[in-house]
mmCIF file of C-alpha atoms in Angstrom:
data_model
loop_
_atom_site.group_PDB
_atom_site.id
_atom_site.type_symbol
_atom_site.label_atom_id
_atom_site.label_comp_id
_atom_site.label_asym_id
_atom_site.label_seq_id
_atom_site.Cartn_x
_atom_site.Cartn_y
_atom_site.Cartn_z
ATOM 1 C CA MET A 239 67.431 -158.908 -57.850
ATOM 2 C CA LYS A 240 64.345 -159.539 -59.847
ATOM 3 C CA VAL A 241 63.308 -156.666 -62.005
ATOM 4 C CA ARG A 242 59.715 -156.573 -63.030
ATOM 5 C CA ASN A 243 58.937 -154.970 -66.308
ATOM 6 C CA GLN A 244 55.465 -156.285 -66.684
ATOM 7 C CA ASN A 245 52.499 -155.923 -64.414
ATOM 8 C CA GLU A 246 50.375 -158.754 -63.226
ATOM 9 C CA GLU A 247 48.180 -158.786 -66.269
ATOM 10 C CA GLY A 248 51.242 -159.116 -68.516
ATOM 11 C CA GLU A 249 50.947 -155.620 -70.011
ATOM 12 C CA LYS A 250 54.032 -153.536 -70.729
ATOM 13 C CA ILE A 251 54.685 -150.569 -68.434
ATOM 14 C CA GLU A 252 55.649 -147.544 -70.504
ATOM 15 C CA LEU A 253 57.887 -144.875 -69.053
ATOM 16 C CA GLN A 254 56.840 -141.279 -69.639
ATOM 17 C CA MET A 255 59.823 -139.907 -71.528
ATOM 18 C CA THR A 256 58.396 -136.513 -72.386
ATOM 19 C CA PRO A 257 59.181 -134.664 -69.084
ATOM 20 C CA MET A 258 62.699 -136.023 -69.011
ATOM 21 C CA ILE A 259 63.368 -134.997 -72.596
ATOM 22 C CA ASP A 260 61.932 -131.549 -71.848
ATOM 23 C CA ILE A 261 64.332 -131.060 -68.951
ATOM 24 C CA VAL A 262 67.275 -132.513 -70.809
ATOM 25 C CA PHE A 263 66.739 -130.177 -73.740
ATOM 26 C CA GLN A 264 66.378 -127.212 -71.411
ATOM 27 C CA LEU A 265 69.689 -128.113 -69.795
ATOM 28 C CA LEU A 266 71.280 -128.506 -73.191
ATOM 29 C CA VAL A 267 70.009 -125.126 -74.362
ATOM 30 C CA PHE A 268 71.267 -123.517 -71.124
ATOM 31 C CA PHE A 269 74.769 -124.911 -71.551
ATOM 32 C CA ILE A 270 74.894 -123.996 -75.231
ATOM 33 C CA MET A 271 73.770 -120.426 -74.553
ATOM 34 C CA THR A 272 76.252 -119.913 -71.711
ATOM 35 C CA PHE A 273 79.148 -121.611 -73.473
ATOM 36 C CA LYS A 274 81.937 -119.227 -74.256
ATOM 37 C CA ILE A 275 85.295 -120.008 -75.727
ATOM 38 C CA VAL A 276 87.788 -118.103 -73.606
ATOM 39 C CA SER A 277 91.410 -117.925 -74.602
ATOM 40 C CA GLN A 278 93.960 -118.591 -71.918
ATOM 41 C CA GLU A 279 95.465 -115.734 -69.997
ATOM 42 C CA GLY A 280 98.816 -115.425 -68.297
ATOM 43 C CA ASP A 281 100.684 -112.976 -66.139
ATOM 44 C CA PHE A 282 103.995 -111.200 -66.374
ATOM 45 C CA ASN A 283 105.197 -110.580 -62.853
ATOM 46 C CA ILE A 284 106.902 -107.332 -62.073
ATOM 47 C CA LYS A 285 108.089 -106.263 -58.674
ATOM 48 C CA MET A 286 107.978 -102.567 -57.963
ATOM 49 C CA PRO A 287 108.846 -101.864 -54.326
ATOM 50 C CA LEU A 288 108.264 -98.261 -53.392
ATOM 51 C CA VAL A 289 111.615 -97.931 -51.632
ATOM 52 C CA ALA A 290 114.794 -98.901 -53.437
ATOM 53 C CA PRO A 291 116.802 -101.675 -51.726
ATOM 54 C CA ALA A 292 119.471 -100.463 -49.369
ATOM 55 C CA ALA A 293 122.885 -100.076 -50.875
ATOM 56 C CA GLY A 294 125.194 -102.899 -49.867
ATOM 57 C CA THR A 295 128.290 -104.548 -51.183
ATOM 58 C CA PRO A 296 127.901 -104.612 -54.947
ATOM 59 C CA ASP A 297 127.719 -108.071 -56.412
ATOM 60 C CA ASP A 298 130.302 -108.687 -59.122
ATOM 61 C CA LEU A 299 127.850 -110.845 -61.033
ATOM 62 C CA GLN A 300 125.056 -108.294 -60.858
ATOM 63 C CA LEU A 301 124.643 -106.559 -64.196
ATOM 64 C CA PRO A 302 123.306 -103.032 -64.272
ATOM 65 C CA PRO A 303 119.701 -103.056 -65.553
ATOM 66 C CA MET A 304 119.416 -103.106 -69.315
ATOM 67 C CA GLN A 305 117.527 -100.022 -70.395
ATOM 68 C CA VAL A 306 114.853 -100.578 -73.017
ATOM 69 C CA ARG A 307 113.458 -97.304 -74.301
ATOM 70 C CA LEU A 308 110.123 -97.348 -76.140
ATOM 71 C CA ARG A 309 109.145 -94.138 -77.908
ATOM 72 C CA ALA A 310 105.623 -93.463 -79.098
ATOM 73 C CA GLY A 311 104.386 -91.769 -82.239
ATOM 74 C CA THR A 312 101.556 -89.266 -82.326
ATOM 75 C CA SER A 313 98.778 -91.860 -82.113
ATOM 76 C CA GLY A 314 100.495 -94.114 -79.588
ATOM 77 C CA GLN A 315 102.065 -96.481 -82.086
ATOM 78 C CA LEU A 316 105.630 -97.605 -81.539
ATOM 79 C CA ALA A 317 108.080 -95.167 -83.153
ATOM 80 C CA ALA A 318 111.495 -96.230 -81.857
ATOM 81 C CA VAL A 319 113.060 -98.953 -79.710
ATOM 82 C CA THR A 320 116.492 -98.825 -78.154
ATOM 83 C CA LEU A 321 118.370 -101.219 -75.877
ATOM 84 C CA ASN A 322 120.899 -99.140 -73.954
ATOM 85 C CA ASP A 323 122.234 -97.111 -76.906
ATOM 86 C CA LYS A 324 121.420 -99.487 -79.732
ATOM 87 C CA THR A 325 118.428 -98.638 -81.914
ATOM 88 C CA PHE A 326 116.365 -101.322 -83.631
ATOM 89 C CA ALA A 327 114.440 -101.052 -86.863
ATOM 90 C CA ILE A 328 110.720 -101.195 -86.151
ATOM 91 C CA PRO A 329 109.832 -104.119 -88.445
ATOM 92 C CA GLY A 330 111.265 -107.129 -86.641
ATOM 93 C CA TRP A 331 112.355 -105.228 -83.528
ATOM 94 C CA GLU A 332 111.122 -107.929 -81.169
ATOM 95 C CA GLU A 333 113.351 -110.599 -82.662
ATOM 96 C CA ALA A 334 116.341 -108.238 -82.795
ATOM 97 C CA LEU A 335 115.826 -107.211 -79.170
ATOM 98 C CA ARG A 336 115.500 -110.836 -78.110
ATOM 99 C CA LEU A 337 118.735 -111.792 -79.897
ATOM 100 C CA ASP A 338 120.579 -108.940 -78.191
ATOM 101 C CA ILE A 339 119.261 -110.035 -74.799
ATOM 102 C CA ILE A 340 120.386 -113.610 -75.518
ATOM 103 C CA GLY A 341 123.794 -112.201 -76.464
ATOM 104 C CA VAL A 342 124.068 -110.473 -73.096
ATOM 105 C CA ILE A 343 122.881 -113.254 -70.798
ATOM 106 C CA GLY A 344 124.338 -116.188 -72.753
ATOM 107 C CA ASP A 345 123.206 -119.799 -72.572
ATOM 108 C CA GLU A 346 123.998 -120.482 -68.932
ATOM 109 C CA ARG A 347 120.969 -121.085 -66.729
ATOM 110 C CA GLY A 348 120.418 -121.903 -63.092
ATOM 111 C CA PRO A 349 121.538 -120.466 -59.738
ATOM 112 C CA GLY A 350 124.307 -117.887 -59.980
ATOM 113 C CA SER A 351 123.958 -117.468 -63.735
ATOM 114 C CA ILE A 352 123.744 -114.097 -65.429
ATOM 115 C CA GLN A 353 120.261 -115.013 -66.580
ATOM 116 C CA GLU A 354 119.133 -115.256 -62.975
ATOM 117 C CA THR A 355 120.383 -111.814 -61.984
ATOM 118 C CA ALA A 356 119.835 -109.889 -65.222
ATOM 119 C CA GLU A 357 117.301 -107.106 -65.046
ATOM 120 C CA VAL A 358 115.519 -105.006 -67.647
ATOM 121 C CA GLU A 359 114.135 -101.544 -67.049
ATOM 122 C CA LEU A 360 111.421 -100.340 -69.401
ATOM 123 C CA ASP A 361 111.342 -96.637 -70.087
ATOM 124 C CA CYS A 362 108.162 -95.876 -72.022
ATOM 125 C CA ASP A 363 106.512 -92.760 -73.360
ATOM 126 C CA TYR A 364 103.272 -91.799 -71.639
ATOM 127 C CA GLY A 365 101.083 -92.181 -74.696
ATOM 128 C CA LEU A 366 102.531 -95.484 -75.883
ATOM 129 C CA ARG A 367 99.962 -98.184 -76.460
ATOM 130 C CA TYR A 368 100.115 -100.771 -73.708
ATOM 131 C CA GLU A 369 100.245 -103.664 -76.190
ATOM 132 C CA HIS A 370 103.743 -102.563 -77.227
ATOM 133 C CA VAL A 371 104.873 -102.781 -73.610
ATOM 134 C CA ILE A 372 103.639 -106.364 -73.442
ATOM 135 C CA GLN A 373 105.448 -107.063 -76.733
ATOM 136 C CA ALA A 374 108.667 -105.715 -75.230
ATOM 137 C CA ILE A 375 108.207 -107.680 -71.996
ATOM 138 C CA SER A 376 107.567 -110.817 -74.056
ATOM 139 C CA ALA A 377 110.693 -110.199 -76.135
ATOM 140 C CA VAL A 378 112.961 -109.861 -73.111
ATOM 141 C CA SER A 379 111.252 -112.537 -70.987
ATOM 142 C CA GLY A 380 111.715 -115.481 -73.286
ATOM 143 C CA TYR A 381 110.712 -117.240 -76.422
ATOM 144 C CA ARG A 382 109.281 -120.522 -77.622
ATOM 145 C CA ASP A 383 111.673 -123.054 -79.089
ATOM 146 C CA ASP A 384 110.871 -125.327 -82.014
ATOM 147 C CA ALA A 385 109.188 -127.826 -79.689
ATOM 148 C CA GLY A 386 106.913 -125.119 -78.303
ATOM 149 C CA ASN A 387 108.601 -125.004 -74.895
ATOM 150 C CA ILE A 388 109.177 -121.630 -73.280
ATOM 151 C CA VAL A 389 112.847 -120.687 -72.892
ATOM 152 C CA LYS A 390 113.171 -118.085 -70.182
ATOM 153 C CA LEU A 391 115.447 -115.100 -70.563
ATOM 154 C CA VAL A 392 115.231 -112.129 -68.211
ATOM 155 C CA GLU A 393 112.858 -112.680 -65.296
ATOM 156 C CA LYS A 394 113.304 -109.356 -63.529
ATOM 157 C CA VAL A 395 111.457 -106.607 -65.339
ATOM 158 C CA LYS A 396 110.637 -103.214 -63.914
ATOM 159 C CA PHE A 397 109.464 -99.823 -65.102
ATOM 160 C CA ALA A 398 111.510 -96.667 -65.079
ATOM 161 C CA PRO A 399 109.861 -93.701 -63.348
ATOM 162 C CA PRO A 400 106.843 -92.661 -65.417
ATOM 163 C CA ARG A 401 107.173 -89.875 -67.943
ATOM 164 C CA GLN A 402 104.703 -87.047 -68.117
ATOM 165 C CA ALA A 403 102.240 -86.724 -70.995
ATOM 166 C CA GLY A 404 103.896 -84.977 -73.934
ATOM 167 C CA GLU A 405 107.381 -85.473 -72.493
ATOM 168 C CA MET B 243 53.473 -135.824 -100.939
ATOM 169 C CA ARG B 244 51.685 -138.949 -100.121
ATOM 170 C CA VAL B 245 51.533 -139.958 -96.520
ATOM 171 C CA THR B 246 51.133 -143.643 -95.870
ATOM 172 C CA LYS B 247 48.731 -144.396 -93.100
ATOM 173 C CA GLN B 248 49.266 -147.114 -90.592
ATOM 174 C CA THR B 249 48.404 -150.468 -91.993
ATOM 175 C CA SER B 250 47.890 -152.150 -88.661
ATOM 176 C CA GLY B 251 45.998 -150.558 -85.822
ATOM 177 C CA GLY B 252 49.022 -150.470 -83.411
ATOM 178 C CA VAL B 253 50.869 -147.330 -82.310
ATOM 179 C CA LEU B 254 54.267 -146.786 -83.934
ATOM 180 C CA GLU B 255 56.931 -145.748 -81.429
ATOM 181 C CA GLY B 256 60.204 -144.132 -82.427
ATOM 182 C CA ASP B 257 63.321 -145.417 -80.721
ATOM 183 C CA LEU B 258 64.440 -142.551 -78.473
ATOM 184 C CA THR B 259 67.524 -144.243 -77.071
ATOM 185 C CA PRO B 260 70.141 -142.870 -79.552
ATOM 186 C CA MET B 261 68.779 -139.347 -79.219
ATOM 187 C CA ILE B 262 68.886 -139.480 -75.426
ATOM 188 C CA ASP B 263 72.400 -140.951 -75.529
ATOM 189 C CA MET B 264 73.617 -138.148 -77.732
ATOM 190 C CA THR B 265 71.842 -135.464 -75.733
ATOM 191 C CA PHE B 266 73.335 -136.675 -72.462
ATOM 192 C CA GLN B 267 76.775 -136.723 -74.042
ATOM 193 C CA LEU B 268 76.311 -133.143 -75.198
ATOM 194 C CA ILE B 269 75.209 -132.089 -71.717
ATOM 195 C CA ALA B 270 78.202 -133.836 -70.156
ATOM 196 C CA PHE B 271 80.498 -132.103 -72.670
ATOM 197 C CA PHE B 272 79.181 -128.632 -71.882
ATOM 198 C CA MET B 273 79.125 -129.295 -68.135
ATOM 199 C CA VAL B 274 82.790 -130.271 -68.167
ATOM 200 C CA LEU B 275 83.802 -127.261 -70.238
ATOM 201 C CA ILE B 276 81.794 -124.622 -68.429
ATOM 202 C CA ASN B 277 83.913 -122.328 -66.296
ATOM 203 C CA PHE B 278 82.859 -119.885 -63.669
ATOM 204 C CA THR B 279 86.098 -117.918 -63.689
ATOM 205 C CA GLN B 280 84.714 -115.155 -65.846
ATOM 206 C CA SER B 281 84.198 -112.919 -62.825
ATOM 207 C CA GLU B 282 87.726 -111.615 -63.379
ATOM 208 C CA GLN B 283 86.939 -110.610 -66.920
ATOM 209 C CA HIS B 284 85.304 -107.482 -68.194
ATOM 210 C CA GLU B 285 83.662 -106.877 -71.537
ATOM 211 C CA LYS B 286 85.337 -103.472 -71.967
ATOM 212 C CA ILE B 287 88.815 -104.913 -71.677
ATOM 213 C CA GLN B 288 90.630 -106.439 -74.613
ATOM 214 C CA LEU B 289 93.934 -107.815 -73.400
ATOM 215 C CA PRO B 290 97.147 -107.589 -75.422
ATOM 216 C CA ASP B 291 98.460 -110.810 -76.958
ATOM 217 C CA SER B 292 101.628 -112.578 -75.981
ATOM 218 C CA GLU B 293 103.005 -115.937 -77.024
ATOM 219 C CA LEU B 294 104.425 -116.375 -73.514
ATOM 220 C CA ALA B 295 101.146 -115.809 -71.699
ATOM 221 C CA LYS B 296 100.405 -119.096 -69.981
ATOM 222 C CA PRO B 297 98.169 -119.639 -66.974
ATOM 223 C CA PRO B 298 100.152 -119.773 -63.726
ATOM 224 C CA GLU B 299 100.913 -123.245 -62.390
ATOM 225 C CA GLY B 300 99.396 -122.443 -59.017
ATOM 226 C CA PRO B 301 96.754 -119.981 -57.910
ATOM 227 C CA VAL B 302 97.946 -116.459 -57.207
ATOM 228 C CA GLU B 303 97.883 -115.754 -53.491
ATOM 229 C CA PHE B 304 95.626 -112.844 -52.564
ATOM 230 C CA PRO B 305 95.021 -111.451 -56.054
ATOM 231 C CA ILE B 306 93.431 -108.030 -56.408
ATOM 232 C CA THR B 307 92.226 -107.518 -59.957
ATOM 233 C CA ILE B 308 92.087 -104.022 -61.402
ATOM 234 C CA HIS B 309 90.956 -103.395 -64.976
ATOM 235 C CA LEU B 310 92.105 -100.377 -66.942
ATOM 236 C CA THR B 311 89.995 -99.087 -69.810
ATOM 237 C CA THR B 312 91.143 -97.265 -72.941
ATOM 238 C CA GLU B 313 89.817 -94.039 -71.405
ATOM 239 C CA GLY B 314 92.201 -94.531 -68.501
ATOM 240 C CA ASN B 315 89.611 -95.404 -65.869
ATOM 241 C CA ALA B 316 90.145 -98.185 -63.382
ATOM 242 C CA ILE B 317 87.528 -100.855 -62.713
ATOM 243 C CA ILE B 318 87.711 -102.504 -59.318
ATOM 244 C CA GLY B 319 84.939 -104.557 -57.783
ATOM 245 C CA GLY B 320 82.591 -103.572 -60.603
ATOM 246 C CA ASN B 321 83.067 -99.820 -60.029
ATOM 247 C CA GLU B 322 84.529 -97.753 -62.860
ATOM 248 C CA ILE B 323 86.421 -94.835 -61.346
ATOM 249 C CA PRO B 324 89.300 -92.527 -62.221
ATOM 250 C CA ILE B 325 92.705 -93.742 -61.062
ATOM 251 C CA ALA B 326 92.930 -90.804 -58.687
ATOM 252 C CA ALA B 327 89.855 -92.091 -56.829
ATOM 253 C CA LEU B 328 91.269 -95.574 -56.175
ATOM 254 C CA ASN B 329 92.536 -94.886 -52.650
ATOM 255 C CA PRO B 330 89.388 -95.852 -50.685
ATOM 256 C CA PHE B 331 89.155 -99.154 -52.545
ATOM 257 C CA LEU B 332 92.814 -99.987 -51.968
ATOM 258 C CA VAL B 333 92.499 -99.075 -48.291
ATOM 259 C CA LYS B 334 89.548 -101.449 -48.058
ATOM 260 C CA GLU B 335 91.613 -104.213 -49.680
ATOM 261 C CA ARG B 336 94.386 -103.570 -47.169
ATOM 262 C CA GLN B 337 91.916 -103.858 -44.319
ATOM 263 C CA VAL B 338 90.714 -107.192 -45.689
ATOM 264 C CA LEU B 339 94.305 -108.402 -45.828
ATOM 265 C CA MET B 340 94.983 -107.191 -42.289
ATOM 266 C CA SER B 341 91.932 -109.054 -41.045
ATOM 267 C CA GLN B 342 93.603 -112.205 -42.395
ATOM 268 C CA ASN B 343 96.927 -111.310 -40.721
ATOM 269 C CA LYS B 344 98.525 -110.482 -44.044
ATOM 270 C CA LEU B 345 100.354 -107.427 -45.282
ATOM 271 C CA SER B 346 99.778 -105.569 -48.493
ATOM 272 C CA LYS B 347 103.119 -106.828 -49.800
ATOM 273 C CA ASP B 348 101.675 -110.357 -49.694
ATOM 274 C CA ALA B 349 98.975 -109.437 -52.200
ATOM 275 C CA THR B 350 99.410 -109.346 -55.955
ATOM 276 C CA ILE B 351 97.786 -106.587 -57.968
ATOM 277 C CA VAL B 352 96.627 -108.145 -61.234
ATOM 278 C CA ILE B 353 96.428 -105.425 -63.867
ATOM 279 C CA ARG B 354 94.123 -106.200 -66.772
ATOM 280 C CA ALA B 355 94.694 -103.210 -69.014
ATOM 281 C CA HIS B 356 93.141 -102.757 -72.440
ATOM 282 C CA LYS B 357 95.691 -103.220 -75.189
ATOM 283 C CA GLU B 358 95.127 -99.674 -76.445
ATOM 284 C CA ALA B 359 95.393 -98.053 -73.029
ATOM 285 C CA GLN B 360 98.159 -95.539 -72.540
ATOM 286 C CA THR B 361 101.240 -96.907 -70.811
ATOM 287 C CA GLY B 362 101.407 -93.761 -68.704
ATOM 288 C CA ARG B 363 98.015 -94.645 -67.247
ATOM 289 C CA VAL B 364 99.231 -98.128 -66.365
ATOM 290 C CA GLN B 365 102.216 -96.607 -64.601
ATOM 291 C CA GLU B 366 99.939 -94.175 -62.769
ATOM 292 C CA LEU B 367 97.900 -97.145 -61.602
ATOM 293 C CA ILE B 368 101.027 -98.941 -60.399
ATOM 294 C CA GLN B 369 102.168 -95.797 -58.618
ATOM 295 C CA LYS B 370 98.794 -95.419 -56.897
ATOM 296 C CA CYS B 371 99.056 -98.994 -55.644
ATOM 297 C CA GLN B 372 102.644 -98.398 -54.532
ATOM 298 C CA ASP B 373 101.402 -95.431 -52.502
ATOM 299 C CA ASN B 374 99.219 -97.957 -50.689
ATOM 300 C CA THR B 375 102.293 -100.167 -50.045
ATOM 301 C CA PHE B 376 101.464 -102.811 -52.641
ATOM 302 C CA GLU B 377 104.619 -104.184 -54.251
ATOM 303 C CA LYS B 378 103.776 -107.185 -56.366
ATOM 304 C CA PHE B 379 102.161 -106.653 -59.734
ATOM 305 C CA ALA B 380 101.125 -108.969 -62.535
ATOM 306 C CA LEU B 381 100.442 -107.647 -65.996
ATOM 307 C CA ARG B 382 97.883 -109.893 -67.595
ATOM 308 C CA ALA B 383 97.993 -110.818 -71.280
ATOM 309 C CA LYS B 384 96.050 -113.138 -73.535
ATOM 310 C CA GLU B 385 97.696 -116.170 -75.051
ATOM 311 C CA ASP B 386 98.660 -115.577 -78.653
ATOM 312 C CA VAL B 387 97.392 -118.513 -80.664
ATOM 313 C CA GLY B 388 100.187 -118.065 -83.186
ATOM 314 C CA ASN B 389 98.597 -116.174 -86.046
ATOM 315 C CA ASN B 390 101.163 -113.435 -85.764
ATOM 316 C CA PRO B 391 104.633 -114.029 -87.123
#
């Protein structure tokens, strides 16, 4: 295809760049102004059916739910953490809780393993800050190994019946 | 400062090509990165951090997003209301599900609670949804970039 870039008299045809540059800069300014760095979000799934499942033949492999108790201080900060009857020191409680969970469920994974059926019940004070609940769910749900991969621990997490304010 | 005038009578033209190249690359960069998923977010809500918070591999089926503020109010569909007043909104969501031949147990309630909200309020919210026969809940957290030990 022959492309003509000169008119019949041999003069150069000049493109009007100004409108295009105007629009391009407007687009650029729009994208810069609306650009927002958003950190990734993820979900922790919990299943809370209103009616408890019907009692059937108890499964030998089914562990009773591990009770994690989170007590709040006066301003909602975390004051005490217990797993069943074991109390953890507040500095480093997440790691200690995670190690205890690993000790219970072991290394076996896959269908029929303890890890698959293990369940954690969170019993929290009313005034406890929600971020501590997420910390506890993170501690029992898994951890990241040295390669950055997520190793799953307990996948079934539920809440105990709510406590009243000041209870 | 001395400004040199043109020696010849011709018009000097700057070469615009590199600038236009760069500008188009910038536009392409911002166009690729722009996301329109901010409708789920709310400026009053600051999510708690978690190192395990990763986006789900597939889209959540029938998500119903409810925000919870530090004051303990719920935000659903842009309306900030007390938790006790959530019933009409949840009934409406159920009707939408029924119109699509789905049950409320098929929906997932995505709870985006502020990190300083009271846990009791979160549980009240869950209970209110349970009263409306919702069963599946997802507690949303923000990915921890690893600054915390």
